[in-house]
CSV table of C-alpha atoms and ligand atoms in Angstrom, one decimal:
chain,number,residue,atom,x,y,z
L,81,MET,CA,0.0,0.0,0.0
L,82,ASN,CA,1.4,3.3,-0.9
L,83,LEU,CA,1.5,6.1,1.7
L,84,LYS,CA,4.0,8.2,-0.3
L,85,ASN,CA,3.7,11.9,0.6
L,86,LYS,CA,1.4,11.1,3.4
L,87,LYS,CA,2.4,12.8,6.7
L,88,VAL,CA,1.7,10.6,9.7
L,89,LEU,CA,1.9,11.7,13.3
L,90,ILE,CA,2.3,8.7,15.7
L,91,ILE,CA,1.8,9.1,19.4
L,92,GLY,CA,2.7,6.2,21.8
L,93,VAL,CA,6.1,4.9,21.1
L,94,ALA,CA,7.8,3.8,24.4
L,95,SER,CA,9.9,0.8,23.3
L,96,LYS,CA,10.6,-1.4,20.4
L,97,ARG,CA,7.7,-3.6,21.5
L,98,SER,CA,5.2,-0.7,21.4
L,99,ILE,CA,2.3,-1.2,18.9
L,100,ALA,CA,3.1,2.3,17.8
L,101,ALA,CA,6.7,1.3,17.0
L,102,SER,CA,5.5,-1.4,14.6
L,103,ILE,CA,3.0,1.1,13.0
L,104,ALA,CA,5.9,3.5,12.5
L,105,GLN,CA,8.0,0.8,10.8
L,106,VAL,CA,5.2,-0.5,8.5
L,107,PHE,CA,4.1,3.0,7.6
L,108,SER,CA,7.7,4.1,6.9
L,109,GLN,CA,8.2,1.0,4.7
L,110,ASN,CA,5.2,2.1,2.7
L,111,GLY,CA,6.6,5.5,2.0
L,112,ALA,CA,5.0,7.7,4.7
L,113,GLU,CA,6.7,10.7,6.3
L,114,ILE,CA,6.7,10.1,10.0
L,115,ALA,CA,6.6,12.3,13.2
L,116,LEU,CA,7.0,10.6,16.5
L,117,THR,CA,6.4,11.9,20.0
L,118,TYR,CA,7.8,10.9,23.4
L,119,GLN,CA,5.9,11.3,26.7
L,120,ASN,CA,8.9,12.3,28.8
L,121,GLU,CA,12.7,12.8,28.8
L,122,LYS,CA,13.2,9.2,30.1
L,123,LEU,CA,11.7,7.9,26.8
L,124,LYS,CA,13.4,10.4,24.5
L,125,SER,CA,16.5,8.3,23.6
L,126,ARG,CA,14.4,5.2,23.0
L,127,VAL,CA,12.1,7.0,20.6
L,128,GLU,CA,15.2,8.5,18.9
L,129,GLY,CA,16.7,4.9,18.5
L,130,ILE,CA,13.4,3.7,16.9
L,131,ALA,CA,13.4,6.8,14.6
L,132,ASP,CA,17.0,5.9,13.5
L,133,GLU,CA,15.8,2.6,12.0
L,134,LEU,CA,13.1,4.3,9.9
L,135,GLU,CA,13.4,5.6,6.3
L,136,GLY,CA,14.0,9.3,5.7
L,137,GLU,CA,13.9,12.3,8.1
L,138,ILE,CA,11.8,11.6,11.2
L,139,LEU,CA,10.3,14.5,13.2
L,140,ILE,CA,10.5,14.0,16.9
L,141,HIS,CA,8.8,16.2,19.5
L,142,PRO,CA,7.8,15.8,23.2
L,143,CYS,CA,4.2,15.4,24.2
L,144,ASP,CA,2.7,14.6,27.5
L,145,LEU,CA,-1.0,14.2,26.6
L,146,ALA,CA,-1.9,15.0,30.2
L,147,LYS,CA,-0.9,18.6,29.4
L,148,ASP,CA,-3.1,20.8,27.1
L,149,LYS,CA,-0.1,23.0,26.4
L,150,ASP,CA,1.9,20.0,25.1
L,151,ILE,CA,-0.9,19.2,22.6
L,152,VAL,CA,-0.9,22.8,21.4
L,153,ASP,CA,2.9,22.9,21.1
L,154,LEU,CA,2.8,19.6,19.2
L,155,LYS,CA,0.3,21.1,16.7
L,156,GLU,CA,2.4,24.2,16.3
L,157,PHE,CA,5.5,22.1,15.7
L,158,ILE,CA,3.8,20.0,13.0
L,159,LYS,CA,2.2,23.1,11.4
L,160,ASP,CA,5.6,24.7,11.3
L,161,LYS,CA,7.4,21.6,9.8
L,162,TRP,CA,4.7,20.2,7.6
L,163,SER,CA,1.9,22.8,7.4
L,164,ASN,CA,-0.6,20.0,7.6
L,165,VAL,CA,-1.0,16.3,8.5
L,166,ASP,CA,-2.8,13.4,6.9
L,167,ILE,CA,-3.0,10.7,9.5
L,168,ILE,CA,-2.9,10.8,13.3
L,169,ILE,CA,-2.3,7.6,15.3
L,170,HIS,CA,-3.2,7.6,19.0
L,171,SER,CA,-1.6,4.6,20.7
L,172,ALA,CA,-1.5,5.8,24.3
L,173,ALA,CA,-3.3,4.8,27.4
L,174,PHE,CA,-2.8,4.9,31.2
L,175,ALA,CA,-4.4,4.0,34.5
L,176,PRO,CA,-2.7,4.0,37.9
L,177,ARG,CA,-1.2,0.5,38.4
L,178,GLU,CA,-2.9,-0.2,41.7
L,179,LEU,CA,-6.3,-0.1,39.9
L,180,LEU,CA,-5.2,-2.8,37.4
L,181,ASN,CA,-5.2,-5.4,40.0
L,182,GLY,CA,-7.6,-7.1,42.3
L,183,ASP,CA,-11.3,-6.4,42.8
L,184,PHE,CA,-12.8,-3.6,40.5
L,185,VAL,CA,-15.2,-2.2,43.1
L,186,ASP,CA,-12.8,-2.4,46.1
L,187,ASN,CA,-9.9,-0.7,44.2
L,188,ILE,CA,-11.7,2.0,42.2
L,189,THR,CA,-11.0,5.6,43.2
L,190,ARG,CA,-12.4,8.9,41.8
L,191,GLU,CA,-8.9,10.0,41.0
L,192,GLY,CA,-7.9,6.8,39.2
L,193,PHE,CA,-11.1,6.8,37.2
L,194,GLN,CA,-10.5,10.4,36.1
L,195,ILE,CA,-6.9,9.7,35.1
L,196,ALA,CA,-7.7,6.6,33.2
L,197,HIS,CA,-10.5,8.3,31.2
L,198,ASP,CA,-8.5,11.5,30.7
L,199,ILE,CA,-5.3,9.9,29.2
L,200,SER,CA,-6.9,6.9,27.5
L,201,SER,CA,-10.1,8.5,26.0
L,202,TYR,CA,-10.3,12.3,26.3
L,203,THR,CA,-6.8,12.8,24.7
L,204,PHE,CA,-8.1,11.2,21.4
L,205,VAL,CA,-10.8,13.8,21.0
L,206,ALA,CA,-8.4,16.5,22.4
L,207,LEU,CA,-6.0,15.8,19.5
L,208,ALA,CA,-8.9,15.9,17.0
L,209,LYS,CA,-10.0,19.3,18.4
L,210,GLU,CA,-6.5,20.8,18.3
L,211,PHE,CA,-5.4,19.3,14.9
L,212,SER,CA,-8.7,19.5,13.0
L,213,GLU,CA,-7.7,22.7,11.2
L,214,ILE,CA,-4.5,21.1,9.8
L,215,ILE,CA,-5.7,17.6,9.0
L,216,ASN,CA,-6.1,17.2,5.3
L,217,PRO,CA,-9.3,16.1,3.7
L,218,ASN,CA,-9.0,12.3,3.1
L,219,GLY,CA,-7.1,12.2,6.3
L,220,SER,CA,-7.8,9.8,9.1
L,221,MET,CA,-7.4,9.3,12.8
L,222,LEU,CA,-6.9,5.9,14.5
L,223,THR,CA,-6.7,4.7,18.0
L,224,LEU,CA,-6.1,1.4,19.8
L,225,SER,CA,-8.6,-0.3,22.0
L,226,TYR,CA,-9.1,-3.7,23.8
L,227,LEU,CA,-11.9,-6.2,24.3
L,228,GLY,CA,-12.0,-5.2,28.0
L,229,SER,CA,-14.3,-2.4,26.8
L,230,GLU,CA,-17.1,-4.9,26.3
L,231,ARG,CA,-16.2,-8.0,28.4
L,232,VAL,CA,-15.0,-8.3,31.9
L,233,ILE,CA,-11.3,-9.2,31.7
L,234,LYS,CA,-9.6,-10.0,35.0
L,235,ASN,CA,-7.6,-7.1,36.4
L,236,TYR,CA,-8.3,-4.8,33.4
L,237,ASN,CA,-10.9,-3.0,35.6
L,238,VAL,CA,-11.1,0.8,35.2
L,239,MET,CA,-9.2,0.5,31.9
L,240,GLY,CA,-12.2,-1.4,30.5
L,241,LEU,CA,-14.4,1.6,31.2
L,242,ALA,CA,-11.9,4.0,29.7
L,243,LYS,CA,-11.8,1.8,26.5
L,244,ALA,CA,-15.6,1.8,26.3
L,245,SER,CA,-15.4,5.6,26.4
L,246,LEU,CA,-12.7,5.6,23.8
L,247,GLU,CA,-14.8,3.4,21.4
L,248,ALA,CA,-17.8,5.8,21.8
L,249,ASN,CA,-15.4,8.6,21.1
L,250,VAL,CA,-14.5,7.0,17.8
L,251,ARG,CA,-18.2,6.9,16.8
L,252,TYR,CA,-18.9,10.5,17.8
L,253,MET,CA,-15.7,11.8,16.3
L,254,SER,CA,-16.5,10.1,13.0
L,255,HIS,CA,-19.6,12.1,12.8
L,256,SER,CA,-18.0,15.4,13.8
L,257,LEU,CA,-15.2,15.1,11.3
L,258,GLY,CA,-17.0,13.1,8.5
L,259,HIS,CA,-18.1,16.3,6.7
L,260,LYS,CA,-14.5,17.2,6.2
L,261,ASN,CA,-13.9,13.7,4.8
L,262,ILE,CA,-11.7,12.8,7.8
L,263,ARG,CA,-12.3,9.2,8.9
L,264,VAL,CA,-12.0,8.0,12.5
L,265,ASN,CA,-11.5,4.3,13.4
L,266,GLY,CA,-10.2,2.1,16.2
L,267,ILE,CA,-8.4,-1.3,16.3
L,268,SER,CA,-9.2,-3.6,19.1
L,269,ALA,CA,-6.0,-5.6,19.3
L,270,GLY,CA,-5.5,-8.9,21.0
L,271,PRO,CA,-3.1,-9.0,24.0
L,272,ILE,CA,0.5,-8.3,23.2
L,273,LYS,CA,3.4,-8.1,25.7
L,274,THR,CA,4.3,-4.4,25.8
L,275,LEU,CA,5.2,-2.0,28.7
L,276,ALA,CA,1.6,-1.0,29.0
L,277,ALA,CA,0.5,-4.7,29.2
L,278,ALA,CA,3.1,-5.4,31.9
L,279,GLY,CA,1.1,-3.1,34.2
L,280,ILE,CA,-1.9,-5.5,34.2
L,281,SER,CA,-1.6,-8.2,36.8
L,282,GLY,CA,-1.7,-11.8,35.5
L,283,PHE,CA,-1.2,-10.7,31.9
L,284,ASN,CA,0.6,-14.0,30.9
L,285,GLU,CA,-2.6,-15.9,31.9
L,286,ILE,CA,-4.6,-13.7,29.3
L,287,LEU,CA,-2.0,-14.5,26.6
L,288,LYS,CA,-2.2,-18.2,27.4
L,289,HIS,CA,-6.0,-18.2,27.4
L,290,VAL,CA,-6.2,-16.4,23.9
L,291,GLU,CA,-3.7,-18.9,22.6
L,292,ASP,CA,-5.9,-21.8,23.7
L,293,LYS,CA,-9.3,-20.4,22.8
L,294,SER,CA,-8.9,-18.0,19.8
L,295,ALA,CA,-9.9,-19.2,16.3
L,296,LEU,CA,-6.3,-19.0,15.1
L,297,LYS,CA,-4.9,-20.7,18.3
L,298,ARG,CA,-2.3,-18.0,18.8
L,299,ASN,CA,-1.7,-14.4,19.8
L,300,VAL,CA,-1.6,-11.5,17.4
L,301,THR,CA,1.7,-9.7,16.6
L,302,THR,CA,2.3,-6.0,16.5
L,303,VAL,CA,3.0,-6.2,12.8
L,304,GLU,CA,-0.4,-7.7,12.2
L,305,VAL,CA,-2.0,-4.7,14.1
L,306,ALA,CA,0.2,-2.3,12.1
L,307,ASN,CA,-0.8,-3.8,8.8
L,308,THR,CA,-4.5,-3.3,9.7
L,309,ALA,CA,-3.6,0.3,10.7
L,310,LEU,CA,-2.0,0.7,7.3
L,311,PHE,CA,-5.3,-0.4,5.6
L,312,LEU,CA,-7.4,1.9,7.8
L,313,ALA,CA,-5.1,4.8,7.1
L,314,SER,CA,-5.1,4.2,3.3
L,315,GLU,CA,-7.5,4.9,0.5
L,316,LEU,CA,-8.4,1.2,0.4
L,317,SER,CA,-10.6,1.8,3.5
L,318,SER,CA,-12.2,5.0,2.2
L,319,GLY,CA,-15.7,3.9,3.0
L,320,ILE,CA,-14.9,2.8,6.6
L,321,THR,CA,-15.3,5.2,9.5
L,322,GLY,CA,-16.6,5.1,13.1
L,323,GLN,CA,-15.6,1.4,13.4
L,324,ILE,CA,-13.7,-0.7,15.9
L,325,ILE,CA,-11.9,-3.5,13.9
L,326,TYR,CA,-10.8,-6.6,15.9
L,327,VAL,CA,-7.3,-7.8,15.2
L,328,ASP,CA,-7.2,-10.6,17.8
L,329,CYS,CA,-6.9,-13.9,15.9
L,330,GLY,CA,-10.7,-14.3,16.2
L,331,PHE,CA,-10.8,-14.4,20.0
L,332,ASN,CA,-13.7,-11.9,20.4
L,333,ILE,CA,-16.2,-14.1,18.5
L,334,SER,CA,-15.3,-17.3,20.4
L,335,GLY,CA,-17.8,-19.0,22.6
L,336,VAL,CA,-17.7,-22.3,24.3
P,127,NAD,N1,-0.5,-4.5,24.5
P,127,NAD,C1,-1.8,-5.0,24.5
P,127,NAD,O1,-2.1,-6.1,24.9
P,127,NAD,C2,-2.8,-4.0,23.9
P,127,NAD,C3,-4.0,-4.6,23.5
P,127,NAD,C4,-5.0,-3.8,23.0
P,127,NAD,C5,-4.9,-2.4,23.0
P,127,NAD,N2,-3.7,-1.9,23.4
P,127,NAD,C6,-3.6,-0.4,23.4
P,127,NAD,O2,-2.5,-0.1,22.5
P,127,NAD,C7,-2.0,1.2,22.9
P,127,NAD,C8,-0.5,1.2,22.9
P,127,NAD,O3,-0.1,0.3,24.0
P,127,NAD,P1,1.1,-0.7,23.9
P,127,NAD,O4,0.6,-2.0,24.2
P,127,NAD,O5,1.9,-0.5,22.6
P,127,NAD,O6,2.0,-0.3,25.1
P,127,NAD,P2,3.2,0.8,25.2
P,127,NAD,O7,3.5,0.9,26.7
P,127,NAD,O8,4.3,0.5,24.4
P,127,NAD,O9,2.6,2.1,24.8
P,127,NAD,C9,1.7,2.9,25.6
P,127,NAD,C10,2.1,4.4,25.3
P,127,NAD,O10,1.2,5.2,26.0
P,127,NAD,C11,2.0,6.4,26.2
P,127,NAD,N3,1.4,7.3,27.2
P,127,NAD,C12,0.8,6.9,28.4
P,127,NAD,N4,0.5,8.0,29.1
P,127,NAD,C13,0.8,9.1,28.2
P,127,NAD,C14,0.7,10.5,28.3
P,127,NAD,N5,0.3,11.1,29.5
P,127,NAD,N6,1.1,11.3,27.3
P,127,NAD,C15,1.6,10.7,26.2
P,127,NAD,N7,1.8,9.4,26.0
P,127,NAD,C16,1.4,8.6,27.0
P,127,NAD,C17,3.3,5.8,26.7
P,127,NAD,O11,4.4,6.8,26.6
P,127,NAD,C18,3.5,4.7,25.7
P,127,NAD,O12,4.2,5.2,24.6
P,127,NAD,C19,-2.7,1.5,24.2
P,127,NAD,O13,-3.8,2.3,24.0
P,127,NAD,C20,-3.2,0.2,24.7
P,127,NAD,O14,-4.2,0.2,25.6
P,127,NAD,C21,-2.7,-2.7,23.9
């Protein structure tokens, strides 16, 4: 698929294992110009290392999505360098670790609820709001979700609520931005061992369960998720918006 001359902003690279790192690699291999962000100084050198392995000149800028000013600064940076942008990938989520463990009702706090929804859902529409003036027609926005939005997954807890909100966000954003011919979609990825996943207690049990019960009898790879992201960002999916596409080896449709 050809993304030549497409400008793609990717938020959410933290390590080589990040889903966003695979998306950057696959998009770069398909001719896209890439901008990456890092959440904080600790992650800067890792993101630079990943950028070094991509084709062409990669733009890099800090952005802590918890800060409105960082989102504005990022928009100004992209506007200055590129004038506009075609595709925005939001591959970021966060909830306090102590909420991703144990009993949902016992462990929930107002603060934890707010943080999880703020970082994992609000920031997607916040990016849309800030960037809408510079997203090109035919552009698209994409986010990453998980089955915990619809089913009870042990220890996923408040993050399940935040992902449900994110998926509703995809639908509402698709209507807000559709008249500009900007499409908005989400990928619900199967479990993958990344830094974010390491924060969920008993994550290895989830991996094993999917391997046993999914239609394909295995777990998904970050490259498979990235290939679907490529399709959703390209003209081949021009009639698709407001959707959550499962890339999970068929686990979500499996019954007994
Ligand atoms: N790994 C899985 O099993 C899985 C499955 C389905 C969906 N997802 C989703 O995929 C996305 C990417 O996660 P991943 O698995 O690649 O893990 P990851 O840890 O590699 O990426 C998570 C990213 O979120 C970023 N982030 C968190 N808080 C932020 C903030 N305040 N500002 C800016 N960035 C912030 C981190 O810096 C990191 O880059 C997340 O939305 C996650 O929920 C992951």
